[in-house]
CSV table of C-alpha atoms in Angstrom, one decimal:
chain,number,residue,atom,x,y,z
A,1,UNK,CA,-12.5,1.8,20.3
A,2,UNK,CA,-15.2,4.0,21.8
A,3,UNK,CA,-14.6,7.0,23.9
A,4,UNK,CA,-13.8,6.7,27.6
A,5,UNK,CA,-17.0,7.7,29.4
A,6,UNK,CA,-16.5,10.6,31.8
A,7,UNK,CA,-17.3,10.1,35.4
A,8,UNK,CA,-19.4,12.7,37.2
A,9,UNK,CA,-20.3,13.2,40.8
A,10,UNK,CA,-20.7,16.4,42.9
A,11,UNK,CA,-17.4,17.4,44.4
A,12,UNK,CA,-15.2,15.7,41.8
A,13,UNK,CA,-12.0,17.6,41.0
A,14,UNK,CA,-10.7,17.6,37.4
A,15,UNK,CA,-7.6,18.7,35.6
A,16,UNK,CA,-8.9,19.9,32.1
A,17,UNK,CA,-6.9,20.6,29.1
A,18,UNK,CA,-8.0,21.6,25.5
A,19,UNK,CA,-6.0,22.7,22.5
A,20,UNK,CA,-6.5,24.8,19.3
A,21,UNK,CA,-7.6,22.8,16.3
A,22,UNK,CA,-4.4,21.6,14.4
A,23,UNK,CA,-2.3,23.3,17.1
A,24,UNK,CA,-3.4,26.7,16.0
A,25,UNK,CA,-3.7,29.6,18.4
A,26,UNK,CA,-7.0,30.1,20.4
A,27,UNK,CA,-5.9,33.5,21.8
A,28,UNK,CA,-4.7,35.8,19.1
A,29,UNK,CA,-5.6,39.3,20.3
A,30,UNK,CA,-4.9,41.0,23.6
A,31,UNK,CA,-8.7,41.1,24.3
A,32,UNK,CA,-9.2,37.3,23.8
A,33,UNK,CA,-7.9,36.1,27.2
A,34,UNK,CA,-10.0,38.6,29.2
A,35,UNK,CA,-13.0,37.6,27.0
A,36,UNK,CA,-12.4,34.0,27.9
A,37,UNK,CA,-12.1,34.8,31.6
A,38,UNK,CA,-15.4,36.7,31.4
A,39,UNK,CA,-17.1,33.6,30.0
A,40,UNK,CA,-15.4,31.4,32.6
A,41,UNK,CA,-16.5,33.7,35.4
A,42,UNK,CA,-20.1,33.7,34.2
A,43,UNK,CA,-20.2,29.9,33.9
A,44,UNK,CA,-18.6,29.6,37.3
A,45,UNK,CA,-21.4,31.6,38.8
A,46,UNK,CA,-24.1,29.7,36.8
A,47,UNK,CA,-22.8,26.2,37.5
A,48,UNK,CA,-21.4,26.9,40.9
A,49,UNK,CA,-18.1,25.1,40.3
A,50,UNK,CA,-14.9,26.0,42.2
A,51,UNK,CA,-11.8,27.1,40.1
A,52,UNK,CA,-8.5,26.2,41.8
A,53,UNK,CA,-6.1,27.0,39.0
A,54,UNK,CA,-5.9,28.0,35.3
A,55,UNK,CA,-3.3,28.8,32.7
A,56,UNK,CA,-4.1,30.2,29.3
A,57,UNK,CA,-1.3,29.7,26.7
A,58,UNK,CA,-1.5,30.7,23.1
A,59,UNK,CA,-2.7,27.4,21.6
A,60,UNK,CA,-4.0,25.5,24.7
A,61,UNK,CA,-5.3,26.0,28.2
A,62,UNK,CA,-5.4,24.3,31.6
A,63,UNK,CA,-8.2,24.4,34.3
A,64,UNK,CA,-8.3,22.7,37.7
A,65,UNK,CA,-11.8,22.8,39.1
A,66,UNK,CA,-14.3,21.1,41.4
A,67,UNK,CA,-17.9,20.6,40.0
A,68,UNK,CA,-21.1,20.8,41.9
A,69,UNK,CA,-24.3,19.4,40.4
A,70,UNK,CA,-23.7,20.4,36.8
A,71,UNK,CA,-21.4,18.0,35.1
A,72,UNK,CA,-17.9,18.8,33.7
A,73,UNK,CA,-19.1,18.0,30.2
A,74,UNK,CA,-21.9,20.6,30.3
A,75,UNK,CA,-19.6,23.2,32.0
A,76,UNK,CA,-16.9,22.8,29.3
A,77,UNK,CA,-19.4,22.7,26.5
A,78,UNK,CA,-21.0,26.0,27.5
A,79,UNK,CA,-17.6,27.7,28.0
A,80,UNK,CA,-15.9,26.5,24.8
A,81,UNK,CA,-19.0,26.9,22.6
A,82,UNK,CA,-19.6,30.5,23.7
A,83,UNK,CA,-16.0,31.4,23.3
A,84,UNK,CA,-15.8,29.7,19.9
A,85,UNK,CA,-18.9,31.5,18.6
A,86,UNK,CA,-17.6,34.9,19.8
A,87,UNK,CA,-14.2,34.4,18.2
A,88,UNK,CA,-15.5,33.0,15.0
A,89,UNK,CA,-18.1,35.7,14.7
A,90,UNK,CA,-15.5,38.4,15.2
A,91,UNK,CA,-13.1,36.9,12.7
A,92,UNK,CA,-16.0,36.1,10.3
A,93,UNK,CA,-14.9,32.4,10.0
A,94,UNK,CA,-16.5,29.1,10.5
A,95,UNK,CA,-15.2,25.7,11.7
A,96,UNK,CA,-13.8,24.3,14.9
A,97,UNK,CA,-11.6,26.5,17.1
A,98,UNK,CA,-10.8,23.6,19.5
A,99,UNK,CA,-9.3,20.2,18.6
A,100,UNK,CA,-11.7,17.5,19.3
A,101,UNK,CA,-13.2,17.1,22.8
A,102,UNK,CA,-11.4,18.4,25.8
A,103,UNK,CA,-9.3,16.0,28.0
A,104,UNK,CA,-9.7,15.6,31.7
A,105,UNK,CA,-8.1,13.7,34.6
A,106,UNK,CA,-9.9,13.0,37.9
A,107,UNK,CA,-8.0,14.2,40.9
A,108,UNK,CA,-8.6,12.3,44.2
A,109,UNK,CA,-5.2,12.7,46.0
A,110,UNK,CA,-3.8,15.7,47.8
A,111,UNK,CA,-0.2,15.2,46.6
A,112,UNK,CA,-1.5,14.8,43.1
A,113,UNK,CA,-3.5,18.1,43.4
A,114,UNK,CA,-0.2,19.9,44.5
A,115,UNK,CA,1.6,18.4,41.5
A,116,UNK,CA,-1.1,19.6,39.2
A,117,UNK,CA,-1.0,23.1,40.7
A,118,UNK,CA,2.7,23.2,40.1
A,119,UNK,CA,2.4,21.8,36.6
A,120,UNK,CA,-0.3,24.3,35.5
A,121,UNK,CA,1.4,27.4,37.0
A,122,UNK,CA,4.9,26.4,35.7
A,123,UNK,CA,3.5,25.9,32.1
A,124,UNK,CA,4.7,29.2,30.7
A,125,UNK,CA,8.1,28.7,32.3
A,126,UNK,CA,8.5,25.3,30.7
A,127,UNK,CA,7.4,26.7,27.4
A,128,UNK,CA,10.2,29.4,27.6
A,129,UNK,CA,7.6,32.2,27.4
A,130,UNK,CA,8.7,33.7,30.8
A,131,UNK,CA,11.5,32.9,33.3
A,132,UNK,CA,9.3,33.1,36.4
A,133,UNK,CA,5.6,32.2,36.7
A,134,UNK,CA,4.9,35.6,38.3
A,135,UNK,CA,5.6,37.2,34.9
A,136,UNK,CA,2.7,35.4,33.3
A,137,UNK,CA,-0.6,37.2,34.3
A,138,UNK,CA,-2.8,34.6,32.5
A,139,UNK,CA,-2.5,31.9,35.2
A,140,UNK,CA,-3.7,31.7,38.8
A,141,UNK,CA,-0.1,31.9,40.2
A,142,UNK,CA,-0.4,35.5,41.3
A,143,UNK,CA,-3.6,34.6,43.3
A,144,UNK,CA,-1.6,32.0,45.2
A,145,UNK,CA,1.2,34.4,46.0
A,146,UNK,CA,-1.3,37.0,47.3
A,147,UNK,CA,-0.3,39.5,44.6
A,148,UNK,CA,-3.8,39.4,43.1
A,149,UNK,CA,-7.3,38.5,44.2
A,150,UNK,CA,-9.9,38.9,41.4
A,151,UNK,CA,-12.4,36.5,42.9
A,152,UNK,CA,-12.1,34.0,40.0
A,153,UNK,CA,-9.6,31.6,41.7
A,154,UNK,CA,-10.4,29.9,45.0
A,155,UNK,CA,-6.9,29.5,46.7
A,156,UNK,CA,-8.0,28.5,50.1
A,157,UNK,CA,-8.2,24.7,49.5
A,158,UNK,CA,-4.9,24.6,47.6
A,159,UNK,CA,-3.0,26.6,50.1
A,160,UNK,CA,-4.4,24.5,53.0
A,161,UNK,CA,-2.5,21.6,51.5
A,162,UNK,CA,0.8,23.3,52.1
A,163,UNK,CA,0.2,24.8,55.6
A,164,UNK,CA,-2.7,25.8,57.9
A,165,UNK,CA,-1.5,29.4,58.1
A,166,UNK,CA,-2.1,31.4,54.9
A,167,UNK,CA,1.2,33.3,54.9
A,168,UNK,CA,3.3,30.3,55.7
A,169,UNK,CA,1.3,28.3,53.0
A,170,UNK,CA,2.3,30.9,50.4
A,171,UNK,CA,5.9,30.5,51.2
A,172,UNK,CA,5.6,26.7,51.1
A,173,UNK,CA,3.8,26.9,47.8
A,174,UNK,CA,6.7,29.0,46.3
A,175,UNK,CA,9.3,26.6,47.7
A,176,UNK,CA,7.4,23.8,46.1
A,177,UNK,CA,7.4,25.5,42.7
A,178,UNK,CA,11.1,26.2,42.9
A,179,UNK,CA,11.7,22.4,43.4
A,180,UNK,CA,10.1,21.7,40.1
A,181,UNK,CA,12.4,19.1,38.4
A,182,UNK,CA,14.3,20.5,35.4
A,183,UNK,CA,12.8,19.2,32.1
A,184,UNK,CA,9.7,17.8,33.8
A,185,UNK,CA,7.4,18.5,30.9
A,186,UNK,CA,5.0,15.5,31.2
A,187,UNK,CA,1.6,16.0,32.7
A,188,UNK,CA,1.6,14.5,36.2
A,189,UNK,CA,-0.1,11.1,36.4
A,190,UNK,CA,-2.6,10.2,39.0
A,191,UNK,CA,-1.2,7.9,41.8
A,192,UNK,CA,-1.7,4.2,41.3
A,193,UNK,CA,-4.3,4.0,44.0
A,194,UNK,CA,-6.4,6.6,42.2
A,195,UNK,CA,-6.0,5.2,38.7
A,196,UNK,CA,-9.4,3.6,39.1
A,197,UNK,CA,-11.9,6.3,40.2
A,198,UNK,CA,-13.2,5.7,43.8
A,199,UNK,CA,-16.7,4.4,44.0
A,200,UNK,CA,-19.2,7.1,44.8
A,201,UNK,CA,-22.8,6.7,45.5
A,202,UNK,CA,-23.6,9.7,43.3
A,203,UNK,CA,-21.2,8.8,40.5
A,204,UNK,CA,-22.6,8.8,36.9
A,205,UNK,CA,-20.9,7.6,33.8
A,206,UNK,CA,-21.3,10.1,31.0
A,207,UNK,CA,-21.2,8.3,27.7
A,208,UNK,CA,-20.9,10.0,24.3
A,209,UNK,CA,-24.2,11.1,22.9
A,210,UNK,CA,-26.0,11.3,26.3
A,211,UNK,CA,-27.8,14.6,26.5
A,212,UNK,CA,-27.3,15.9,30.1
A,213,UNK,CA,-30.5,16.7,32.0
A,214,UNK,CA,-29.2,20.2,32.6
A,215,UNK,CA,-28.9,20.9,28.9
A,216,UNK,CA,-32.5,19.7,28.3
A,217,UNK,CA,-33.7,22.0,31.0
A,218,UNK,CA,-31.6,24.9,29.4
A,219,UNK,CA,-33.1,24.2,26.0
A,220,UNK,CA,-36.7,24.1,27.3
A,221,UNK,CA,-36.1,27.4,29.2
A,222,UNK,CA,-34.7,29.1,26.1
A,223,UNK,CA,-37.4,27.5,24.0
A,224,UNK,CA,-40.2,29.0,26.2
A,225,UNK,CA,-38.4,32.4,26.0
A,226,UNK,CA,-38.5,32.3,22.2
A,227,UNK,CA,-42.1,31.1,22.3
A,228,UNK,CA,-43.1,34.1,24.4
A,229,UNK,CA,-41.3,36.6,22.2
A,230,UNK,CA,-42.5,35.2,18.9
A,231,UNK,CA,-45.9,33.7,19.6
A,232,UNK,CA,-44.8,30.3,18.3
A,233,UNK,CA,-45.4,27.5,20.8
A,234,UNK,CA,-42.6,25.2,22.1
A,235,UNK,CA,-44.4,22.3,20.4
A,236,UNK,CA,-44.3,24.1,17.0
A,237,UNK,CA,-40.6,24.9,17.5
A,238,UNK,CA,-39.9,21.2,17.9
A,239,UNK,CA,-42.3,20.1,15.2
A,240,UNK,CA,-41.3,19.4,11.5
A,241,UNK,CA,-43.4,22.3,10.4
A,242,UNK,CA,-41.8,24.5,7.8
A,243,UNK,CA,-44.1,27.4,8.4
A,244,UNK,CA,-42.3,30.7,7.8
A,245,UNK,CA,-43.0,32.1,11.3
A,246,UNK,CA,-42.0,28.8,13.0
A,247,UNK,CA,-38.9,28.5,10.9
A,248,UNK,CA,-37.8,32.0,11.8
A,249,UNK,CA,-38.4,31.4,15.5
A,250,UNK,CA,-36.5,28.1,15.3
A,251,UNK,CA,-33.5,30.0,13.9
A,252,UNK,CA,-33.8,32.4,16.8
A,253,UNK,CA,-33.7,29.5,19.2
A,254,UNK,CA,-30.7,28.0,17.5
A,255,UNK,CA,-28.7,31.3,17.7
A,256,UNK,CA,-29.8,31.9,21.3
A,257,UNK,CA,-28.9,28.4,22.4
A,258,UNK,CA,-25.4,28.6,20.8
A,259,UNK,CA,-24.7,32.0,22.5
A,260,UNK,CA,-25.6,30.3,25.8
A,261,UNK,CA,-22.9,27.6,25.1
A,262,UNK,CA,-25.2,24.7,24.2
A,263,UNK,CA,-23.6,22.5,21.6
A,264,UNK,CA,-24.8,21.8,18.1
A,265,UNK,CA,-25.6,18.1,18.6
A,266,UNK,CA,-27.7,18.9,21.8
A,267,UNK,CA,-29.7,21.6,20.0
A,268,UNK,CA,-30.2,19.2,17.0
A,269,UNK,CA,-31.5,16.5,19.4
A,270,UNK,CA,-33.9,18.8,21.2
A,271,UNK,CA,-35.3,20.1,17.9
A,272,UNK,CA,-35.4,16.7,16.2
A,273,UNK,CA,-33.1,18.0,13.5
A,274,UNK,CA,-29.7,17.2,12.2
A,275,UNK,CA,-26.5,19.1,13.2
A,276,UNK,CA,-26.3,20.3,9.7
A,277,UNK,CA,-29.6,22.0,10.1
A,278,UNK,CA,-28.4,23.7,13.3
A,279,UNK,CA,-25.2,25.0,11.6
A,280,UNK,CA,-27.2,26.3,8.6
A,281,UNK,CA,-29.7,28.0,10.8
A,282,UNK,CA,-27.0,29.7,12.8
A,283,UNK,CA,-25.6,31.2,9.6
A,284,UNK,CA,-28.9,32.6,8.3
C-alpha cells in the first residue's frame, strides 16, 4: 500500500512526531536539545510557521504547529536534515538518525487542540522522567504557565481556548493538565467529524516523490550562489559533465544544500543524479 499523501493548505495545524532510528536516542549530549531548538527557531523565522507546543524526549519529539505558505513536508525535511547532518558530523558517523518519515495528524478542532496540548506537555510525566511537567524544561509547558517566554512558542492561541483572560487561562490550563486520566498513554485521536480533512480551496495533496516548489526555488538560489563563487554556471552544475571544476562545484552545492536542510532525494532530482551520488559527494 502506498504512503498516505499529506494535505497542505496555509493555516493548517499539525501534531508532528518523529523517533530515533530503531528507537535509539536522538539527543545524547546536553547541547543537543539547545542545538535542535536553534535549528527550529531559524526554520520558524524562515518558513513563518507558528509553534504552539513542543516536547523533546530522549528518543522522540513532538511538535504542534500551524504552517503558512511553506508545506509541513518542506519544514520538517529542513529541520530534521540539518539536525541529522550536524549530529552525524560531530559523531563522525553516517546513516539515518530518524526512523522513516515523520508522522503527522491534522488538527481542525479546538477540543482536539487542547487534548494535544495536554498530551504533548504531559509526555515526560507519563514516561516517568519527572513527576510534574514544570520539571521538564524541554517542552513548551513553562511558556504556558508564564514561567518562561523565549519567543519560540506562541501561547496566545492555545491559552485563548481556555479563557479570554490570560491569567485565568493559565489557571484553567493547569487544571486541565491535572485532570489528565491516569494511564492515558495513547495519542489523542481526531474527533470523528474531523477524521476526513475539511475541504479547503487551497488544499494540496502532497504525494511521495513530489518535489515541492519551495525546494526547487531553494536549490536554484543555492545553485546560483555556488555559480557566482566558483565561476561554474548553473547549467554546468546540472549537466552530466565530469569536468574537474564542475565536479568540485557540484560537491560544494551538495554540501551547502544538505546544510540548509534539503533532502538527498530533492538534491538528486535537481542535479539529475542518483541519491547515491549525493551521499558520496557529501562525504568527499
